[in-house]
Amino acid sequence: MLKLKSTTNTSPQSQNPNSLNPICDHPPLYGNQLEDPLYFDIANYLMFDEDFGSNDNISCEKSQGVVDCSNGSFTSPPFANNIKPRRVVNKYKAQDDCRFAFRTKTQLEVMDDGYKWRKYGKKMVKNSPNPRNYFKCSSGGCKVKKRVERDCLDANYVITTYQGTHNHASSAYYCTSSKI
DNA sequence: CGAATTTGACCCGCGC
DNA sequence: GCGCGGGTCAAATTCG
């Protein structure tokens, strides 16, 4: 499960992108924004190519940010009122191929989402000066993939696309500066 | 020395 | 059928 915070531009990280958490030596994706200096700033959550349909098993609703693809569906983080979530392509609608993307304001190249990934490709894509990186979940038998690329329109943002459903639990940790 | 990453080659789908 | 572009493979290289 990937937990994301609501869309504001007031995170400590956005004030000081290079700041390091003195207690945690990894990017604390989870936890309380006020406690985690490196809390990510999610700007736009879902960026899909086609109109989002209602006749599949993907559900979206405004709620405090939780993305969970473990059972073939996900509930989106809160998204701006004028942002309509759209599905990527119809061929990915199968439960085992749940696919979604989001855009994150971060200086990090790859966000730590609690799963262990193995990089298997890197490619320059048309109309973008930034490379696209391809990852597979390194857990045995798990076929989930993700793509990570920096937004060609605003290099402050990273676009992450997940494809598939994990067949195992996340190794996610919960970290706050006062507890670890 | 094993694991992880890099990177050029290859494959495949799609549009013309 | 051909070329282009995105995605994947796998050998080479780098890293811990």
PDB file of C-alpha atoms (C1' of nucleotides) in Angstrom:
ATOM      1  CA  MET A   1       0.000   0.000   0.000  1.00  0.00           C
ATOM      2  CA  LEU A   2       1.181   3.422  -0.885  1.00  0.00           C
ATOM      3  CA  LYS A   3       0.082   6.265   1.307  1.00  0.00           C
ATOM      4  CA  LEU A   4       0.137   9.785   0.007  1.00  0.00           C
ATOM      5  CA  LYS A   5      -0.655  13.048   1.620  1.00  0.00           C
ATOM      6  CA  SER A   6      -3.096  15.672   0.492  1.00  0.00           C
ATOM      7  CA  THR A   7      -2.233  18.327  -2.059  1.00  0.00           C
ATOM      8  CA  THR A   8      -0.656  21.359  -0.541  1.00  0.00           C
ATOM      9  CA  ASN A   9       2.579  23.137  -1.180  1.00  0.00           C
ATOM     10  CA  THR A  10       3.638  23.683   2.362  1.00  0.00           C
ATOM     11  CA  SER A  11       5.653  20.584   3.136  1.00  0.00           C
ATOM     12  CA  PRO A  12       8.982  20.989   4.854  1.00  0.00           C
ATOM     13  CA  GLN A  13      10.588  19.320   1.858  1.00  0.00           C
ATOM     14  CA  SER A  14       9.291  21.918  -0.521  1.00  0.00           C
ATOM     15  CA  GLN A  15      10.826  24.571   1.686  1.00  0.00           C
ATOM     16  CA  ASN A  16      14.161  22.810   1.803  1.00  0.00           C
ATOM     17  CA  PRO A  17      14.462  20.027  -0.757  1.00  0.00           C
ATOM     18  CA  ASN A  18      17.941  19.107   0.343  1.00  0.00           C
ATOM     19  CA  SER A  19      17.198  18.789   3.991  1.00  0.00           C
ATOM     20  CA  LEU A  20      17.935  15.449   5.577  1.00  0.00           C
ATOM     21  CA  ASN A  21      16.104  13.807   8.358  1.00  0.00           C
ATOM     22  CA  PRO A  22      18.689  13.509  11.140  1.00  0.00           C
ATOM     23  CA  ILE A  23      17.037  10.412  12.510  1.00  0.00           C
ATOM     24  CA  CYS A  24      15.905   8.470   9.455  1.00  0.00           C
ATOM     25  CA  ASP A  25      18.391   7.799   6.681  1.00  0.00           C
ATOM     26  CA  HIS A  26      15.729   7.020   4.095  1.00  0.00           C
ATOM     27  CA  PRO A  27      12.969   9.110   2.537  1.00  0.00           C
ATOM     28  CA  PRO A  28       9.993   8.859   4.887  1.00  0.00           C
ATOM     29  CA  LEU A  29       7.139   8.472   2.473  1.00  0.00           C
ATOM     30  CA  TYR A  30       4.771   7.608   5.277  1.00  0.00           C
ATOM     31  CA  GLY A  31       3.788   9.351   8.402  1.00  0.00           C
ATOM     32  CA  ASN A  32       2.962  12.752   9.667  1.00  0.00           C
ATOM     33  CA  GLN A  33       3.901  15.691   7.503  1.00  0.00           C
ATOM     34  CA  LEU A  34       4.813  17.793  10.495  1.00  0.00           C
ATOM     35  CA  GLU A  35       7.187  15.143  11.811  1.00  0.00           C
ATOM     36  CA  ASP A  36       8.802  14.064   8.561  1.00  0.00           C
ATOM     37  CA  PRO A  37      11.089  16.666   6.976  1.00  0.00           C
ATOM     38  CA  LEU A  38      11.138  14.792   3.693  1.00  0.00           C
ATOM     39  CA  TYR A  39       7.424  14.285   3.378  1.00  0.00           C
ATOM     40  CA  PHE A  40       6.519  14.229  -0.314  1.00  0.00           C
ATOM     41  CA  ASP A  41       4.393  16.907  -1.836  1.00  0.00           C
ATOM     42  CA  ILE A  42       1.823  15.379  -4.109  1.00  0.00           C
ATOM     43  CA  ALA A  43       0.542  17.911  -6.604  1.00  0.00           C
ATOM     44  CA  ASN A  44      -1.573  15.966  -9.046  1.00  0.00           C
ATOM     45  CA  TYR A  45      -2.513  12.432  -8.291  1.00  0.00           C
ATOM     46  CA  LEU A  46      -3.899  10.614 -11.263  1.00  0.00           C
ATOM     47  CA  MET A  47      -2.866  11.197 -14.835  1.00  0.00           C
ATOM     48  CA  PHE A  48      -4.584   8.809 -17.201  1.00  0.00           C
ATOM     49  CA  ASP A  49      -5.071   8.853 -20.919  1.00  0.00           C
ATOM     50  CA  GLU A  50      -8.692   7.941 -21.371  1.00  0.00           C
ATOM     51  CA  ASP A  51     -11.928   8.895 -19.684  1.00  0.00           C
ATOM     52  CA  PHE A  52     -12.246   7.093 -16.437  1.00  0.00           C
ATOM     53  CA  GLY A  53     -14.966   4.469 -16.702  1.00  0.00           C
ATOM     54  CA  SER A  54     -17.329   3.063 -14.131  1.00  0.00           C
ATOM     55  CA  ASN A  55     -17.647  -0.430 -15.550  1.00  0.00           C
ATOM     56  CA  ASP A  56     -14.454  -1.862 -14.193  1.00  0.00           C
ATOM     57  CA  ASN A  57     -13.102  -2.666 -10.803  1.00  0.00           C
ATOM     58  CA  ILE A  58     -11.160   0.531 -10.295  1.00  0.00           C
ATOM     59  CA  SER A  59     -12.731   2.996  -7.947  1.00  0.00           C
ATOM     60  CA  CYS A  60     -11.803   6.570  -7.214  1.00  0.00           C
ATOM     61  CA  GLU A  61     -13.116   8.842  -4.547  1.00  0.00           C
ATOM     62  CA  LYS A  62     -12.026  11.856  -2.641  1.00  0.00           C
ATOM     63  CA  SER A  63     -10.503  10.694   0.599  1.00  0.00           C
ATOM     64  CA  GLN A  64      -7.399  11.068   2.664  1.00  0.00           C
ATOM     65  CA  GLY A  65      -4.668   9.747   0.433  1.00  0.00           C
ATOM     66  CA  VAL A  66      -4.433   6.023   0.142  1.00  0.00           C
ATOM     67  CA  VAL A  67      -3.498   4.104  -2.966  1.00  0.00           C
ATOM     68  CA  ASP A  68      -4.009   0.379  -2.676  1.00  0.00           C
ATOM     69  CA  CYS A  69      -3.673  -1.864  -5.692  1.00  0.00           C
ATOM     70  CA  SER A  70      -3.397  -5.070  -3.726  1.00  0.00           C
ATOM     71  CA  ASN A  71      -6.881  -6.283  -4.505  1.00  0.00           C
ATOM     72  CA  GLY A  72      -7.214  -5.028  -8.049  1.00  0.00           C
ATOM     73  CA  SER A  73      -8.681  -1.695  -7.140  1.00  0.00           C
ATOM     74  CA  PHE A  74      -7.478   1.515  -5.700  1.00  0.00           C
ATOM     75  CA  THR A  75      -8.847   4.471  -3.878  1.00  0.00           C
ATOM     76  CA  SER A  76      -7.223   7.640  -4.977  1.00  0.00           C
ATOM     77  CA  PRO A  77      -5.703  10.240  -2.787  1.00  0.00           C
ATOM     78  CA  PRO A  78      -7.681  13.456  -2.780  1.00  0.00           C
ATOM     79  CA  PHE A  79      -7.351  15.228  -6.083  1.00  0.00           C
ATOM     80  CA  ALA A  80      -8.097  18.788  -7.025  1.00  0.00           C
ATOM     81  CA  ASN A  81     -11.716  19.517  -7.851  1.00  0.00           C
ATOM     82  CA  ASN A  82     -10.990  20.166 -11.487  1.00  0.00           C
ATOM     83  CA  ILE A  83      -8.812  17.108 -12.034  1.00  0.00           C
ATOM     84  CA  LYS A  84     -10.700  14.168 -13.446  1.00  0.00           C
ATOM     85  CA  PRO A  85      -8.989  10.829 -13.021  1.00  0.00           C
ATOM     86  CA  ARG A  86      -8.640   8.941 -16.265  1.00  0.00           C
ATOM     87  CA  ARG A  87      -7.653   5.381 -16.971  1.00  0.00           C
ATOM     88  CA  VAL A  88      -4.480   4.771 -18.926  1.00  0.00           C
ATOM     89  CA  VAL A  89      -5.592   2.398 -21.642  1.00  0.00           C
ATOM     90  CA  ASN A  90      -8.404  -0.086 -21.781  1.00  0.00           C
ATOM     91  CA  LYS A  91      -6.139  -3.057 -22.312  1.00  0.00           C
ATOM     92  CA  TYR A  92      -4.865  -2.601 -18.774  1.00  0.00           C
ATOM     93  CA  LYS A  93      -8.251  -2.900 -17.117  1.00  0.00           C
ATOM     94  CA  ALA A  94      -7.786  -6.519 -16.058  1.00  0.00           C
ATOM     95  CA  GLN A  95      -7.584  -7.022 -12.339  1.00  0.00           C
ATOM     96  CA  ASP A  96      -4.088  -8.398 -12.522  1.00  0.00           C
ATOM     97  CA  ASP A  97      -2.967  -5.474 -14.582  1.00  0.00           C
ATOM     98  CA  CYS A  98      -4.342  -2.567 -12.589  1.00  0.00           C
ATOM     99  CA  ARG A  99      -2.425   0.474 -13.730  1.00  0.00           C
ATOM    100  CA  PHE A 100      -2.300   3.978 -12.379  1.00  0.00           C
ATOM    101  CA  ALA A 101       0.017   6.951 -12.353  1.00  0.00           C
ATOM    102  CA  PHE A 102       0.596   9.969 -10.218  1.00  0.00           C
ATOM    103  CA  ARG A 103       2.761  13.036 -10.257  1.00  0.00           C
ATOM    104  CA  THR A 104       4.884  13.920  -7.275  1.00  0.00           C
ATOM    105  CA  LYS A 105       6.835  17.022  -6.441  1.00  0.00           C
ATOM    106  CA  THR A 106      10.150  15.692  -5.215  1.00  0.00           C
ATOM    107  CA  GLN A 107      13.850  16.100  -5.795  1.00  0.00           C
ATOM    108  CA  LEU A 108      14.323  12.349  -5.461  1.00  0.00           C
ATOM    109  CA  GLU A 109      14.681  10.331  -8.643  1.00  0.00           C
ATOM    110  CA  VAL A 110      12.844   7.298  -7.309  1.00  0.00           C
ATOM    111  CA  MET A 111      10.356   7.313  -4.475  1.00  0.00           C
ATOM    112  CA  ASP A 112      10.555   4.598  -1.840  1.00  0.00           C
ATOM    113  CA  ASP A 113       7.096   3.038  -1.731  1.00  0.00           C
ATOM    114  CA  GLY A 114       7.865   0.190   0.610  1.00  0.00           C
ATOM    115  CA  TYR A 115       8.479  -2.422  -2.060  1.00  0.00           C
ATOM    116  CA  LYS A 116      11.829  -3.602  -3.336  1.00  0.00           C
ATOM    117  CA  TRP A 117      12.366  -2.952  -7.061  1.00  0.00           C
ATOM    118  CA  ARG A 118      14.907  -4.123  -9.610  1.00  0.00           C
ATOM    119  CA  LYS A 119      15.714  -1.750 -12.425  1.00  0.00           C
ATOM    120  CA  TYR A 120      15.586  -3.483 -15.792  1.00  0.00           C
ATOM    121  CA  GLY A 121      15.614  -0.695 -18.316  1.00  0.00           C
ATOM    122  CA  LYS A 122      16.136   2.957 -19.009  1.00  0.00           C
ATOM    123  CA  LYS A 123      14.982   4.710 -22.138  1.00  0.00           C
ATOM    124  CA  MET A 124      14.857   8.181 -23.568  1.00  0.00           C
ATOM    125  CA  VAL A 125      11.339   8.915 -24.717  1.00  0.00           C
ATOM    126  CA  LYS A 126      10.164  11.193 -27.452  1.00  0.00           C
ATOM    127  CA  ASN A 127       9.321  14.791 -26.538  1.00  0.00           C
ATOM    128  CA  SER A 128      11.039  14.547 -23.201  1.00  0.00           C
ATOM    129  CA  PRO A 129      14.601  15.448 -22.251  1.00  0.00           C
ATOM    130  CA  ASN A 130      14.432  13.081 -19.299  1.00  0.00           C
ATOM    131  CA  PRO A 131      14.938   9.304 -19.372  1.00  0.00           C
ATOM    132  CA  ARG A 132      12.245   6.867 -18.329  1.00  0.00           C
ATOM    133  CA  ASN A 133      13.298   4.165 -15.875  1.00  0.00           C
ATOM    134  CA  TYR A 134      11.692   0.727 -15.766  1.00  0.00           C
ATOM    135  CA  PHE A 135      11.450  -1.368 -12.614  1.00  0.00           C
ATOM    136  CA  LYS A 136      10.118  -4.800 -11.696  1.00  0.00           C
ATOM    137  CA  CYS A 137       9.175  -5.874  -8.209  1.00  0.00           C
ATOM    138  CA  SER A 138      12.074  -7.981  -7.003  1.00  0.00           C
ATOM    139  CA  SER A 139       9.900 -10.241  -4.891  1.00  0.00           C
ATOM    140  CA  GLY A 140       9.841 -13.731  -6.357  1.00  0.00           C
ATOM    141  CA  GLY A 141       6.802 -14.380  -8.516  1.00  0.00           C
ATOM    142  CA  CYS A 142       5.499 -10.826  -8.241  1.00  0.00           C
ATOM    143  CA  LYS A 143       5.027  -9.311 -11.689  1.00  0.00           C
ATOM    144  CA  VAL A 144       4.303  -5.720 -10.726  1.00  0.00           C
ATOM    145  CA  LYS A 145       6.157  -3.104 -12.741  1.00  0.00           C
ATOM    146  CA  LYS A 146       6.606   0.592 -12.395  1.00  0.00           C
ATOM    147  CA  ARG A 147       7.912   3.368 -14.597  1.00  0.00           C
ATOM    148  CA  VAL A 148       9.513   6.490 -13.240  1.00  0.00           C
ATOM    149  CA  GLU A 149      10.248   9.603 -15.243  1.00  0.00           C
ATOM    150  CA  ARG A 150      10.651  13.281 -14.535  1.00  0.00           C
ATOM    151  CA  ASP A 151       7.884  15.494 -15.861  1.00  0.00           C
ATOM    152  CA  CYS A 152       9.088  17.054 -19.112  1.00  0.00           C
ATOM    153  CA  LEU A 153       6.989  20.146 -18.402  1.00  0.00           C
ATOM    154  CA  ASP A 154       8.227  20.713 -14.884  1.00  0.00           C
ATOM    155  CA  ALA A 155      11.395  18.971 -13.736  1.00  0.00           C
ATOM    156  CA  ASN A 156      10.352  19.491 -10.127  1.00  0.00           C
ATOM    157  CA  TYR A 157       7.853  16.668 -10.564  1.00  0.00           C
ATOM    158  CA  VAL A 158       8.288  12.938 -11.004  1.00  0.00           C
ATOM    159  CA  ILE A 159       5.669  10.819 -12.760  1.00  0.00           C
ATOM    160  CA  THR A 160       5.384   7.293 -11.394  1.00  0.00           C
ATOM    161  CA  THR A 161       3.254   4.661 -13.117  1.00  0.00           C
ATOM    162  CA  TYR A 162       2.438   1.357 -11.441  1.00  0.00           C
ATOM    163  CA  GLN A 163       1.221  -1.663 -13.381  1.00  0.00           C
ATOM    164  CA  GLY A 164      -0.041  -4.870 -11.858  1.00  0.00           C
ATOM    165  CA  THR A 165      -0.957  -6.185  -8.445  1.00  0.00           C
ATOM    166  CA  HIS A 166       1.510  -7.259  -5.785  1.00  0.00           C
ATOM    167  CA  ASN A 167       1.022 -10.844  -4.646  1.00  0.00           C
ATOM    168  CA  HIS A 168       2.738 -10.201  -1.357  1.00  0.00           C
ATOM    169  CA  ALA A 169       2.751  -7.734   1.501  1.00  0.00           C
ATOM    170  CA  SER A 170       4.739  -4.555   1.346  1.00  0.00           C
ATOM    171  CA  SER A 171       7.896  -4.309   3.371  1.00  0.00           C
ATOM    172  CA  ALA A 172       6.891  -0.758   4.119  1.00  0.00           C
ATOM    173  CA  TYR A 173       8.012   0.839   7.290  1.00  0.00           C
ATOM    174  CA  TYR A 174       6.497   3.639   9.223  1.00  0.00           C
ATOM    175  CA  CYS A 175       8.945   6.310  10.193  1.00  0.00           C
ATOM    176  CA  THR A 176       8.636   9.498  12.111  1.00  0.00           C
ATOM    177  CA  SER A 177      11.586  11.502  13.294  1.00  0.00           C
ATOM    178  CA  SER A 178      10.628  11.026  16.909  1.00  0.00           C
ATOM    179  CA  LYS A 179      10.252   7.273  16.858  1.00  0.00           C
ATOM    180  CA  ILE A 180      13.208   5.769  15.007  1.00  0.00           C
TER     181      ILE A 180
ATOM    182  C1'  DC B   1      32.359 -12.202  -5.612  1.00  0.00           C
ATOM    183  C1'  DG B   2      27.495 -11.790  -5.820  1.00  0.00           C
ATOM    184  C1'  DA B   3      24.017  -8.346  -6.519  1.00  0.00           C
ATOM    185  C1'  DA B   4      22.445  -4.450  -8.766  1.00  0.00           C
ATOM    186  C1'  DT B   5      22.643  -1.304 -12.546  1.00  0.00           C
ATOM    187  C1'  DT B   6      23.668   0.151 -17.205  1.00  0.00           C
ATOM    188  C1'  DT B   7      22.924   0.197 -21.936  1.00  0.00           C
ATOM    189  C1'  DG B   8      22.748  -1.405 -26.680  1.00  0.00           C
ATOM    190  C1'  DA B   9      20.110  -4.727 -29.119  1.00  0.00           C
ATOM    191  C1'  DC B  10      15.996  -6.762 -29.992  1.00  0.00           C
ATOM    192  C1'  DC B  11      10.910  -7.346 -30.148  1.00  0.00           C
ATOM    193  C1'  DC B  12       6.371  -5.877 -31.039  1.00  0.00           C
ATOM    194  C1'  DG B  13       2.435  -2.964 -31.913  1.00  0.00           C
ATOM    195  C1'  DC B  14       0.771   0.776 -34.451  1.00  0.00           C
ATOM    196  C1'  DG B  15       0.279   4.263 -38.009  1.00  0.00           C
ATOM    197  C1'  DC B  16       1.153   5.471 -42.617  1.00  0.00           C
TER     198       DC B  16
ATOM    199  C1'  DG C   1       5.493  -3.620 -45.866  1.00  0.00           C
ATOM    200  C1'  DC C   2       8.156  -0.300 -43.492  1.00  0.00           C
ATOM    201  C1'  DG C   3       9.595   2.838 -40.042  1.00  0.00           C
ATOM    202  C1'  DC C   4       9.008   4.642 -35.527  1.00  0.00           C
ATOM    203  C1'  DG C   5       8.552   4.460 -30.693  1.00  0.00           C
ATOM    204  C1'  DG C   6       7.843   2.101 -26.369  1.00  0.00           C
ATOM    205  C1'  DG C   7       9.012  -1.853 -23.670  1.00  0.00           C
ATOM    206  C1'  DT C   8      12.089  -5.756 -22.472  1.00  0.00           C
ATOM    207  C1'  DC C   9      16.203  -8.625 -22.502  1.00  0.00           C
ATOM    208  C1'  DA C  10      20.669  -9.781 -21.327  1.00  0.00           C
ATOM    209  C1'  DA C  11      25.674  -9.162 -21.460  1.00  0.00           C
ATOM    210  C1'  DA C  12      28.816  -6.005 -19.586  1.00  0.00           C
ATOM    211  C1'  DT C  13      29.953  -3.096 -16.015  1.00  0.00           C
ATOM    212  C1'  DT C  14      29.821  -1.164 -11.468  1.00  0.00           C
ATOM    213  C1'  DC C  15      29.089  -1.381  -6.667  1.00  0.00           C
ATOM    214  C1'  DG C  16      29.052  -2.960  -1.897  1.00  0.00           C
TER     215       DG C  16
END
